[in-house]
Short mmCIF file of C-alpha atoms and ligand atoms in Angstrom, two decimals:
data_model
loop_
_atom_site.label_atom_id
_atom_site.label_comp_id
_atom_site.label_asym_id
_atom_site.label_seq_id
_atom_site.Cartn_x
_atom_site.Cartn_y
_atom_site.Cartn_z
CA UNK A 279 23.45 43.67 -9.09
CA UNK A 280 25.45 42.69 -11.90
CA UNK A 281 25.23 39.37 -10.36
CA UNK A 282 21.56 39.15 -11.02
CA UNK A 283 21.76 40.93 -14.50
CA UNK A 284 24.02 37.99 -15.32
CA UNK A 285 21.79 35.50 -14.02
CA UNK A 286 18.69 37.12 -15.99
CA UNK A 287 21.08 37.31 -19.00
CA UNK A 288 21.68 33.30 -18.75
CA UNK A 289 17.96 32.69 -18.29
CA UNK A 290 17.19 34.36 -22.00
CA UNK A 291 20.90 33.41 -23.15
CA UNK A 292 20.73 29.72 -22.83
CA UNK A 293 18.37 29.27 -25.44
CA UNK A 294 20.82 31.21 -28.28
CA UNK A 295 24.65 29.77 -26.30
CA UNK A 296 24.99 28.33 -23.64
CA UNK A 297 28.75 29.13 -23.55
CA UNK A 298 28.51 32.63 -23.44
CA UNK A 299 26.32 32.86 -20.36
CA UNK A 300 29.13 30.32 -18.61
CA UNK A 301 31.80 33.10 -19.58
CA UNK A 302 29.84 35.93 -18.79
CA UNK A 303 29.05 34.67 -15.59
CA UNK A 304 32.60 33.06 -14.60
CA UNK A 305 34.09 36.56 -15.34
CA UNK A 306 31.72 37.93 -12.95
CA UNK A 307 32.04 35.81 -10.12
CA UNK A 308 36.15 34.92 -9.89
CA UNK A 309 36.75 38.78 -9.88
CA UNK A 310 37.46 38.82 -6.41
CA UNK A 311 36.65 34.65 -5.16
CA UNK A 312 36.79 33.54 -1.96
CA UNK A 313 38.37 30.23 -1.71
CA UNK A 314 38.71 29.96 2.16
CA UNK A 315 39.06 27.14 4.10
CA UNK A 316 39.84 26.50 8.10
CA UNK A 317 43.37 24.78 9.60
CA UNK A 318 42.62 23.47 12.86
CA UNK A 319 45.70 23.92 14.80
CA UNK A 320 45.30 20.57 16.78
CA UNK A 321 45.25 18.38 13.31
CA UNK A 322 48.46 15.34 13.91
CA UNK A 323 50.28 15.35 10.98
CA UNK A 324 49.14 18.61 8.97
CA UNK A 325 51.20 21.56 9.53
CA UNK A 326 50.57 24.94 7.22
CA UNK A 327 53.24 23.85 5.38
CA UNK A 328 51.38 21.10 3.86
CA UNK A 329 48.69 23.23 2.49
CA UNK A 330 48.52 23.64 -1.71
CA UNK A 331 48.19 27.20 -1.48
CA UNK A 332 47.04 27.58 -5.35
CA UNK A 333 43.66 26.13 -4.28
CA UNK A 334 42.80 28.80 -1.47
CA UNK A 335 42.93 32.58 -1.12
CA UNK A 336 41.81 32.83 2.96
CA UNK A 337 42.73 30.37 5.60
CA UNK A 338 41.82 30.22 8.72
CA UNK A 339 43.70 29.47 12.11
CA UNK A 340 41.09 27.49 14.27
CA UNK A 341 40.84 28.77 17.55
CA UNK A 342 42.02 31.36 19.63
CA UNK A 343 39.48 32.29 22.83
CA UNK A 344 39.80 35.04 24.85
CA UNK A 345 40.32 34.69 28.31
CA UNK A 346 36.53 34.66 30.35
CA UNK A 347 37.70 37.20 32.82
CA UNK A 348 39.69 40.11 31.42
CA UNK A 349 38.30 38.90 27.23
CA UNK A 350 42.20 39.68 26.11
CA UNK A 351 43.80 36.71 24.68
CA UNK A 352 46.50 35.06 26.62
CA UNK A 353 49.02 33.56 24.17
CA UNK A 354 51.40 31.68 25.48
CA UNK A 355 54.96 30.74 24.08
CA UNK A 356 54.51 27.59 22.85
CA UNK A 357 51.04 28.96 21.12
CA UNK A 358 53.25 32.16 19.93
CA UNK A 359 55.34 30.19 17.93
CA UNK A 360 52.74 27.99 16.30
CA UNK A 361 51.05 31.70 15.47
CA UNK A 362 54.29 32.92 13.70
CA UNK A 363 54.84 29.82 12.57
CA UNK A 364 51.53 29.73 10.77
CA UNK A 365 51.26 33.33 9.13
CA UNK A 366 54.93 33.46 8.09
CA UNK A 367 54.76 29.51 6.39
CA UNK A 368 51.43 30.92 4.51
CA UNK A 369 52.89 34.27 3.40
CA UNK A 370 55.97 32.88 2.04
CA UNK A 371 53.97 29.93 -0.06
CA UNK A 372 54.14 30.96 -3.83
CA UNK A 373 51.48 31.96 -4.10
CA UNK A 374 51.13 33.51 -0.46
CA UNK A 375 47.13 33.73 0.96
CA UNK A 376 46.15 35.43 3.78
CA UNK A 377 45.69 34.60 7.12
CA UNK A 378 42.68 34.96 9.95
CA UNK A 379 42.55 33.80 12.85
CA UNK A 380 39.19 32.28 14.03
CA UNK A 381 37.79 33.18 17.39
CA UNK A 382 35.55 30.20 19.33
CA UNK A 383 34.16 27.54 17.73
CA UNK A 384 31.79 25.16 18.41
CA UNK A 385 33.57 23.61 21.40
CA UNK A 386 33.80 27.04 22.80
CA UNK A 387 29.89 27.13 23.02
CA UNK A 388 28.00 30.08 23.71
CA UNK A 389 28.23 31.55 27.57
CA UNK A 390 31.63 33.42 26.80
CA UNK A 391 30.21 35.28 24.01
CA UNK A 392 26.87 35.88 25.54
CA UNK A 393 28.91 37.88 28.65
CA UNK A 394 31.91 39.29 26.38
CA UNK A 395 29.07 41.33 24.08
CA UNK A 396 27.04 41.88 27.27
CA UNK A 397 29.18 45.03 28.12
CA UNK A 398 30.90 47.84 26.16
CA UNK A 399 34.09 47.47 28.61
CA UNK A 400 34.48 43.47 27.63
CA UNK A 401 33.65 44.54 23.92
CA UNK A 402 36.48 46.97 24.28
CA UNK A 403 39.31 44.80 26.16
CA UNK A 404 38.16 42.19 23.33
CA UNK A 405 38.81 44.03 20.14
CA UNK A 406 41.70 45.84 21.48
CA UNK A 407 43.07 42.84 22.14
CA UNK A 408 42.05 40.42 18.87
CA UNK A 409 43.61 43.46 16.93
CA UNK A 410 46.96 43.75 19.03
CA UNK A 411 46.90 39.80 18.63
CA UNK A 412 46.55 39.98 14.78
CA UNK A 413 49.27 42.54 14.06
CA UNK A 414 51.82 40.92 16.94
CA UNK A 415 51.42 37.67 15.05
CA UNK A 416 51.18 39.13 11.76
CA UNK A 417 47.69 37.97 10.64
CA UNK A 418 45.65 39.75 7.97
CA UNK A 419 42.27 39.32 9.90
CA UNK A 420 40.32 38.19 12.31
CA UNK A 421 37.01 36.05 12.71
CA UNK A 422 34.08 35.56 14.49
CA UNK A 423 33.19 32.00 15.19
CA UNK A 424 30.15 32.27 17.84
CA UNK A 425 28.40 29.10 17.98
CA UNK A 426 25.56 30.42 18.50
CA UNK A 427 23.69 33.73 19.70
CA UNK A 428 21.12 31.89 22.04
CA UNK A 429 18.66 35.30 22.40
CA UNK A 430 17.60 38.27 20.42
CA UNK A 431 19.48 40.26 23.30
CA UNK A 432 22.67 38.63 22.23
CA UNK A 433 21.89 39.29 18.68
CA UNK A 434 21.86 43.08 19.69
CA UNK A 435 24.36 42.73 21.59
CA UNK A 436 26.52 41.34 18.34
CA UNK A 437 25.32 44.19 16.23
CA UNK A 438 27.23 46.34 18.98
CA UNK A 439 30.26 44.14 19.24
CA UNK A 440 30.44 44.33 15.15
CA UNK A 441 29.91 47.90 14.83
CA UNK A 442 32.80 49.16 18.03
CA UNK A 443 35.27 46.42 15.90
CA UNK A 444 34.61 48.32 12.65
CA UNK A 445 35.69 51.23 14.32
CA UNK A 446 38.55 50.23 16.64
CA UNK A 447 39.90 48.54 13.00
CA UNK A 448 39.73 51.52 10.74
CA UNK A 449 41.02 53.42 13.57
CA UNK A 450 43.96 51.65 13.98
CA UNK A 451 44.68 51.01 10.14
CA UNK A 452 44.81 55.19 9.97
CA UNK A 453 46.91 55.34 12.78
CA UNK A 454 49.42 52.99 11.06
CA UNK A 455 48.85 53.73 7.58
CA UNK A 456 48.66 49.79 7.24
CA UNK A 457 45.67 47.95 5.05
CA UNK A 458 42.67 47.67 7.55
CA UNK A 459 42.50 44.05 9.25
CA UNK A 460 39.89 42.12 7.44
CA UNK A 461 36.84 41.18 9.81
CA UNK A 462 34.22 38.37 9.08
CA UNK A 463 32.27 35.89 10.85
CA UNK A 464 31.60 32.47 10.89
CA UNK A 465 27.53 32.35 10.77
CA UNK A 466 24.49 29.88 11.04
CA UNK A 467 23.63 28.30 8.44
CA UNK A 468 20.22 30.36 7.79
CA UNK A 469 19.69 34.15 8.83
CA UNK A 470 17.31 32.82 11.58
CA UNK A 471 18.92 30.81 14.39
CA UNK A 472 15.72 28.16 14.72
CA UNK A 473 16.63 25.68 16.98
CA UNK A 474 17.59 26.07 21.29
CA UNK A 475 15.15 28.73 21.81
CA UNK A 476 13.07 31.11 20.03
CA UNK A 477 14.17 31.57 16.44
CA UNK A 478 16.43 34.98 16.36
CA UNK A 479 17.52 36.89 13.58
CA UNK A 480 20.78 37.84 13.08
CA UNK A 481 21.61 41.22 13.03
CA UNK A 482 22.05 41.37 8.76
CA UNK A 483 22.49 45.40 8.85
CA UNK A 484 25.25 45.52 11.40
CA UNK A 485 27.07 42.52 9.91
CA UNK A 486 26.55 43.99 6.40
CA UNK A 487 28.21 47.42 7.39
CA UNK A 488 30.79 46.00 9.50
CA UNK A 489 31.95 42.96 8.05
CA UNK A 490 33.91 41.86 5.38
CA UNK A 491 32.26 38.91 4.82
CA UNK A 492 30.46 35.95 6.98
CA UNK A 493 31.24 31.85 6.29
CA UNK A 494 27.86 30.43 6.23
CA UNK A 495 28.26 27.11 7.95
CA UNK A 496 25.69 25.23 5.07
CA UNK A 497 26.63 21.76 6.61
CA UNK A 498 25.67 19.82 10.26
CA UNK A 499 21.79 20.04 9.44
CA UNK A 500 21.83 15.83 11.04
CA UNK A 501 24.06 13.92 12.52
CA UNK A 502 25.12 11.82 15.93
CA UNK A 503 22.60 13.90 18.01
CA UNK A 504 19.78 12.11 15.99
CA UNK A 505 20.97 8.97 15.44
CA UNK A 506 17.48 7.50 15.11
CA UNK A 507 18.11 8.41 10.80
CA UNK A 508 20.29 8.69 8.40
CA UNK A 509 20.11 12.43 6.72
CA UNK A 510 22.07 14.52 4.61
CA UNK A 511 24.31 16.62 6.74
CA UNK A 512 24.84 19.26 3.74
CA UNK A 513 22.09 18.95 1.67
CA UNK A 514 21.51 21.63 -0.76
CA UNK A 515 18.09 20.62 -1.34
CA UNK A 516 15.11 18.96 0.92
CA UNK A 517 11.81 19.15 -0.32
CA UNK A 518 10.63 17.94 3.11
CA UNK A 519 12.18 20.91 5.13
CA UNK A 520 13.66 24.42 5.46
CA UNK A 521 16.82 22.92 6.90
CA UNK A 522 19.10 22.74 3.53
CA UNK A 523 21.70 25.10 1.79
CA UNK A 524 18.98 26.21 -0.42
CA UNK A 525 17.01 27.87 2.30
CA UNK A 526 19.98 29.17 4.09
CA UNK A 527 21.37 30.57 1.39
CA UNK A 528 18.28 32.36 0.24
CA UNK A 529 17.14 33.62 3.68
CA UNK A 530 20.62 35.42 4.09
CA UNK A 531 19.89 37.02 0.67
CA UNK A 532 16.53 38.11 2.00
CA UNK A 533 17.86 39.26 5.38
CA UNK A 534 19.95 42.09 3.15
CA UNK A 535 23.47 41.04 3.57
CA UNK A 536 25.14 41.85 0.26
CA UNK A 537 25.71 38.69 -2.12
CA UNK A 538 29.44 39.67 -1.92
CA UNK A 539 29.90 39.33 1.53
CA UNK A 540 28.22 35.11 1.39
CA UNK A 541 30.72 32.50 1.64
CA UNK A 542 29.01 28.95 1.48
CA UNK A 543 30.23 26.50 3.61
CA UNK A 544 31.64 23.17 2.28
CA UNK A 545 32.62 19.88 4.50
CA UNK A 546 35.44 18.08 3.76
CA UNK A 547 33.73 15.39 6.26
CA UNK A 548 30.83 13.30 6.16
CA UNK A 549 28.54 11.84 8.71
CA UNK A 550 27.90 8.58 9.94
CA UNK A 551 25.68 6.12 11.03
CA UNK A 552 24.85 2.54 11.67
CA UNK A 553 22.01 1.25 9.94
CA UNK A 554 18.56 -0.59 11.44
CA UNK A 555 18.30 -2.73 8.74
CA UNK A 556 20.62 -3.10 5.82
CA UNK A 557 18.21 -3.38 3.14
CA UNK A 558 16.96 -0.02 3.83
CA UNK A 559 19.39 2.31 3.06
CA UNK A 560 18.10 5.86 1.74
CA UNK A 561 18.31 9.21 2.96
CA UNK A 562 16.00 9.17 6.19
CA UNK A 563 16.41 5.33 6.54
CA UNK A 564 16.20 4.24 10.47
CA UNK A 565 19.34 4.19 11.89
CA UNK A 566 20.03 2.96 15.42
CA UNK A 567 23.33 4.85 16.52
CA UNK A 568 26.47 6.68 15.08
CA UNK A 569 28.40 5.04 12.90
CA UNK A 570 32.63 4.99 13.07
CA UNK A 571 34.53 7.93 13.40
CA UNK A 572 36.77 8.90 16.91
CA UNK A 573 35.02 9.74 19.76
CA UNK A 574 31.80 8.25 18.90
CA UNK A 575 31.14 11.42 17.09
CA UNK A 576 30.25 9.58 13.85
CA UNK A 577 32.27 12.33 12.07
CA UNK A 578 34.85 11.20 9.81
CA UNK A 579 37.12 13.37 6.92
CA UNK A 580 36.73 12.75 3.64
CA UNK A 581 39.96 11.01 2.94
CA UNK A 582 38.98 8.57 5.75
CA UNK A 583 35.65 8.20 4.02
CA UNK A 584 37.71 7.03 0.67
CA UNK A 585 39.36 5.21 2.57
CA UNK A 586 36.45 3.30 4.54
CA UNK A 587 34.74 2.51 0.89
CA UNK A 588 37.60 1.28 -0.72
CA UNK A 589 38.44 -1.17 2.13
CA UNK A 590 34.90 -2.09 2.71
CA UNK A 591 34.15 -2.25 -1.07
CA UNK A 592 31.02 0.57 -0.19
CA UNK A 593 28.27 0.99 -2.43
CA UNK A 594 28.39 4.55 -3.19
CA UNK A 595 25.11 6.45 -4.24
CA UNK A 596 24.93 9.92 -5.47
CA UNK A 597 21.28 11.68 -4.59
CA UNK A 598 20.07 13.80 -6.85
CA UNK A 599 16.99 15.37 -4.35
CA UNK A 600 19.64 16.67 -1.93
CA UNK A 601 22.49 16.93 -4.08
CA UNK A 602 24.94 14.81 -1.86
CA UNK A 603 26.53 11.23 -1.65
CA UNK A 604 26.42 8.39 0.50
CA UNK A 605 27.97 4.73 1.24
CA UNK A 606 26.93 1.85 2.69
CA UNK A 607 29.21 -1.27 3.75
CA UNK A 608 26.65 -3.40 5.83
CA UNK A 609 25.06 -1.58 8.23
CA UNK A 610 27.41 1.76 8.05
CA UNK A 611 26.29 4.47 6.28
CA UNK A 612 28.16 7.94 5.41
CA UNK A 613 26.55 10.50 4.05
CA UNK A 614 29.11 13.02 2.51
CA UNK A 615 30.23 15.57 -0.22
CA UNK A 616 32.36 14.52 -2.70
CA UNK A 617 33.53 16.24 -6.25
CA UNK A 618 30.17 15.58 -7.77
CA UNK A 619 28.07 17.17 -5.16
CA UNK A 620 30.38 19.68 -4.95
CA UNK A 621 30.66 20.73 -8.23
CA UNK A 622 26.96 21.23 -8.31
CA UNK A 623 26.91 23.46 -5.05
CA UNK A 624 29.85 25.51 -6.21
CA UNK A 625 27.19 26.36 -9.74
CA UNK A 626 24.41 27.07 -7.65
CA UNK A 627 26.50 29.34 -5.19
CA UNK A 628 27.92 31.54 -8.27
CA UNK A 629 24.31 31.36 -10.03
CA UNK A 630 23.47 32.92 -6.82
CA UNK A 631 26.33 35.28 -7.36
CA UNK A 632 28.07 34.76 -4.31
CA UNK A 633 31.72 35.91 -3.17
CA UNK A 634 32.74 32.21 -3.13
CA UNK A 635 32.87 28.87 -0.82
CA UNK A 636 35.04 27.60 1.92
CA UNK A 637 35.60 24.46 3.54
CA UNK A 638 35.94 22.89 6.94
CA UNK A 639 38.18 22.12 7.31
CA UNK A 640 41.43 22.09 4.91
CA UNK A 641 43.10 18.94 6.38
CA UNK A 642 40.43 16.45 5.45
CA UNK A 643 40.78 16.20 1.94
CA UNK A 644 41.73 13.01 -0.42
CA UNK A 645 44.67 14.65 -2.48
CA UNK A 646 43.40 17.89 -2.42
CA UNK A 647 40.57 16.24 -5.10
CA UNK A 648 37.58 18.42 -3.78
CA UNK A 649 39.81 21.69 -3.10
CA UNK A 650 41.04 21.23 -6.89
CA UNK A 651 37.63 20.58 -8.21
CA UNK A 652 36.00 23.45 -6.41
CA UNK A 653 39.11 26.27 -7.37
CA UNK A 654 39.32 25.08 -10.69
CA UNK A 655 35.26 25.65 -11.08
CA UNK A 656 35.07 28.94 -9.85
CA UNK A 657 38.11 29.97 -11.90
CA UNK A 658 36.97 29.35 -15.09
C1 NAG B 20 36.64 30.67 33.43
O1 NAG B 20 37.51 29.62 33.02
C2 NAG B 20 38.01 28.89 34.12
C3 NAG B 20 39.08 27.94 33.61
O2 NAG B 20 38.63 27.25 32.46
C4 NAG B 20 36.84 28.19 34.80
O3 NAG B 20 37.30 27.43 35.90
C5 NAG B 20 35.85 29.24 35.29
O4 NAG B 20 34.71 28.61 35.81
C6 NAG B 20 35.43 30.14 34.14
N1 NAG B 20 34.65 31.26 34.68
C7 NAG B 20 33.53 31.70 34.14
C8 NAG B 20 32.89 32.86 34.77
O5 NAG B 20 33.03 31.16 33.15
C1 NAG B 21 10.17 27.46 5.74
O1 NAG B 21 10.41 28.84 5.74
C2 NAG B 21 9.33 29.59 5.24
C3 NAG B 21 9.80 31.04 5.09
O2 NAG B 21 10.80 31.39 5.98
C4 NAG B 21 8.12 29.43 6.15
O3 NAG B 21 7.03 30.16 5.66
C5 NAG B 21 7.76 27.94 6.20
O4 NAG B 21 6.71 27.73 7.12
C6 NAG B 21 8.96 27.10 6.60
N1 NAG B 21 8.66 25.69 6.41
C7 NAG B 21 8.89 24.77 7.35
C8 NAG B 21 8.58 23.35 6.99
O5 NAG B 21 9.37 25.05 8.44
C1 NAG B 22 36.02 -0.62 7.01
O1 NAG B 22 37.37 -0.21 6.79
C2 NAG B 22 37.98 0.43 7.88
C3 NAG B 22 39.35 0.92 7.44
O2 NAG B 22 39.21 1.94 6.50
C4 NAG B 22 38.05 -0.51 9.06
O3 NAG B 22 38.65 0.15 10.16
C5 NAG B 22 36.63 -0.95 9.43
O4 NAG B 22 36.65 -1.89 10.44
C6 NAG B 22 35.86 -1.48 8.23
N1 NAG B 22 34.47 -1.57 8.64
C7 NAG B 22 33.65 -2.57 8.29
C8 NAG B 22 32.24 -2.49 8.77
O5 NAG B 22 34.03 -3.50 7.65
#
C-alpha cells in the first residue's frame, strides 16, 4: 500500500518536484531490496569467490534435484564440498549475502515435479530432506525452480507442496530456535502458464502465504525454438502481444501475490540469431536460424555479447517500443539487455513497488557494469 500511495503521490508531485517524488519513492522501495542473482555451479572459471558481493543481497546455488525415487537429495562428496564451499565463501565476503539453493531448473523439466507433488509421502521425504540439506550445508534458504506446472492438477498439487513446506520450516526453526529458512520460487513469467497445454493459473494464495518471495523469470519470451524471427527475449513492452514484462508483471499483481514478495527477472544474456536478409534488421525481422552461441543454443552472456560487437564492429540499436537492445554484424543479430534497458526496467519495477530484481545468471556480466548499474539504482 504505501507503494501505491507513493506512486499516486509522484503522479500529482511531478508537476510541483520532481526530486521529491524520486526520494520519497527510493526510501520506500530499498527498505528491504532484493538484489538476487543465480551462480550456476557448472560455470568454468567463476567460483563464489569471484562474486562482488556489494552488488547482491540473495544468491542462488543452481541446481540441486532430488533423487526421482525416494525425492531426498543425494549429495555426494565431491558436491558436499562445492556446497560448503559455496555458503561459507559467501558468508565470509564483507559484506556477507545469503545463500539458497535452487531446486530444478529448466533442464530438469517437468515429470519429477509433476510425481514429487503428486503425493503427500514424496512431498514429505522432499521437504524433510531440502531442509536437512540447507542446514547440513549451511544455506539460508531454499528455492523452487519448477519449469513448469504442465496442468491445473499440478498447480494444486503445488499449493499443497508450498503450504506442508511452510509448515515443516516454521516447525523446525521453533524446534531450533534458529531464523526460519527462507522459501521462494522461481516462477513463469506471467501468473498464467499459456503455452504446452491449457493456460493454468498458478496457485497466487498458497504461494502468497507460504512463500517468501517468487523470481519472476521476465526473460525467454523468443528465442532458438523460433528461429524463423528475431524478437526481444525480455521485452518490457510489446504492443503486439501479452508476452512482455509488462503483462507479466501486472497479471501477478492481479493474481494477489503481495508486491513485496515480486522479484523481476533480469538476463545477463542475450539471444541470437542469423538474419534472412541483412538489410532488414528490426525487432521481428525474418531470421533463418540461431545465431552463435555454444551448443547451437543461440544464447550467449553479456560479456560475450561486448565482446562479439566490439570485434565485429556491431551496430548497436537501443528500442524504445520494447525497451531492449540489439546488434547486428552482417547477418547476426543479438537481441539483449544492457545498462540502458536496464535502468529503465529497474524504474518501472520500483514504480510498480516491487521487492526488487534479480538476474540470471551472476557470471555473465561485463565488469559487473549491469549488476552496478542496477544496485546503485535501486539504492538511491
Ligand atoms: C530416474 O532416474 C534414472 C537415472 O537418471 C533413470 O534411469 C530413470 O528412468 C528415472 N526414473 C523415473 C521413474 O523417472
Ligand atoms: C492479453 O491478456 C488480456 C487479459 O489477460 C486478454 O484479455 C487479451 O485477450 C490478451 N491478448 C492477447 C493478444 O492474447
Ligand atoms: C565476431 O567476433 C567473434 C569473437 O568475439 C568471432 O568468434 C566471430 O567469428 C565473429 N563473427 C563474425 C560474423 O564476424
Amino acid at each position: 500500500m504505501a507503494a501505491l500511495k507513493n506512486y499516486t503521490l509522484c503522479t500529482y508531485a511531478i508537476l510541483l518536484t520532481l526530486t521529491f517524488c524520486y526520494s520519497a519513492m527510493a526510501s520506500h522501495s530499498s527498505s528491504q531490496a532484493m538484489k538476487g542473482a543465480y551462480f550456476p555451479s557448472w560455470a568454468q572459471n567463476f567460483t563464489p569467490s569471484s562474486i562482488n558481493t556489494n552488488l547482491f543481497t540473495h544468491i542462488y546455488y543452481a541446481f540441486l534435484t532430488p533423487n526421482n525415487v525416494t525425492f531426498k537429495f543425494g549429495i555426494e562428496h565431491t558436491q558436499a564440498l562445492l556446497l560448503v564451499d559455496f555458503t561459507s565463501t559467501l558468508h565470509a565476503k564483507n559484506p556477507p549475502v545469503k545463500t539458497l539453493f535452487s531446486v530444478g531448473g529448466a533442464a530438469e523439466g517437468t515429470v519429477l515435479f509433476s510425481r514429487l507433488a503428486a503425493d503427500s509421502w514424496s512431498r514429505s521425504n522432499f521437504i524433510h530432506s531440502s531442509i536437512e540439506v540447507a542446514r547440513k550445508f549451511g544455506f539460508d534458504g531454499v528455492d523452487l525452480d519448477w519449469e513448469f506446472p504442465q496442468s491445473s492438477q499440478d498447480m494444486v498439487n503445488l499449493a499443497f507442496l508450498l503450504e506442508e513446506w511452510r509448515v515443516e520450516v516454521e516447525k523446525e526453526a521453533s524446534a531450533t530456535s534458529r531464523p526460519p529458512l527462507l522459501l521462494s520460487a522461481a516462477v513463469y513469467y506471467s501468473a498464467d502458464v499459456l503455452f504446452d497445454g491449457p493456460p493454468r493459473a498458478y496457485p497466487s494464495a498458497s504461494i502468497s502465504k507460504n512463500l517468501d518471495w517468487i523470481n519472476v523469470m521476465a526473460y525467454d519470451y523468443h528465442g532458438g525454438w523460433d528461429p524463423s524471427a528475431t524478437g526481444a527475449q525480455a521485452a518490457l513492452f510489446d504492443p503486439t502481444s501479452n508476452v512482455s514484462t509488462s503483462y507479466g508483471l501486472g497479471s501477478w499483481i492481479r493474481s494477489g501475490v503481495p508486491r513485496s514478495k515480486l522479484i523481476m527477472g533480469l538476463p545477463l544474456y542475450g539471444r541470437t540469431w542469423q538474419l534472412k536478409d541483412p538489410t532488414l534488421h528490426g525487432i521481428g525481422a525474418p531470421a533463418i536460424d540461431v545465431g552463435p552461441g555454444p551448443d547451437g543454443t543461440g544464447v550467449l552472456t553479456f560479456a560475450e555479447v561486448v565482446k562479439f560487437n566490439k570485434d565485429n564492429k556491431s551496430k548497436v540499436v537501443y528500442d524504445l517500443t520494447t525497451v531492449s537492445v540489439y546488434s547486428v554484424a552482417g547477418t547476426i543479430w543479438i537481441g539483449y539487455d544492457d545498462t540502458t534497458s536496464v535502468t529503465v526496467k529497474i524504474g518501472y519495477a520500483q514504480r510498480l513497488g516491487l521487492r526488487g530484481y534479480f538476474f540470471w545468471a551472476v557470471n555473465g556480466d561485463y565488469k559487473w557494469k549491469i549488476s552496478k548499474r542496477a544496485s546503485h539504482l535501486w539504492s538511491l
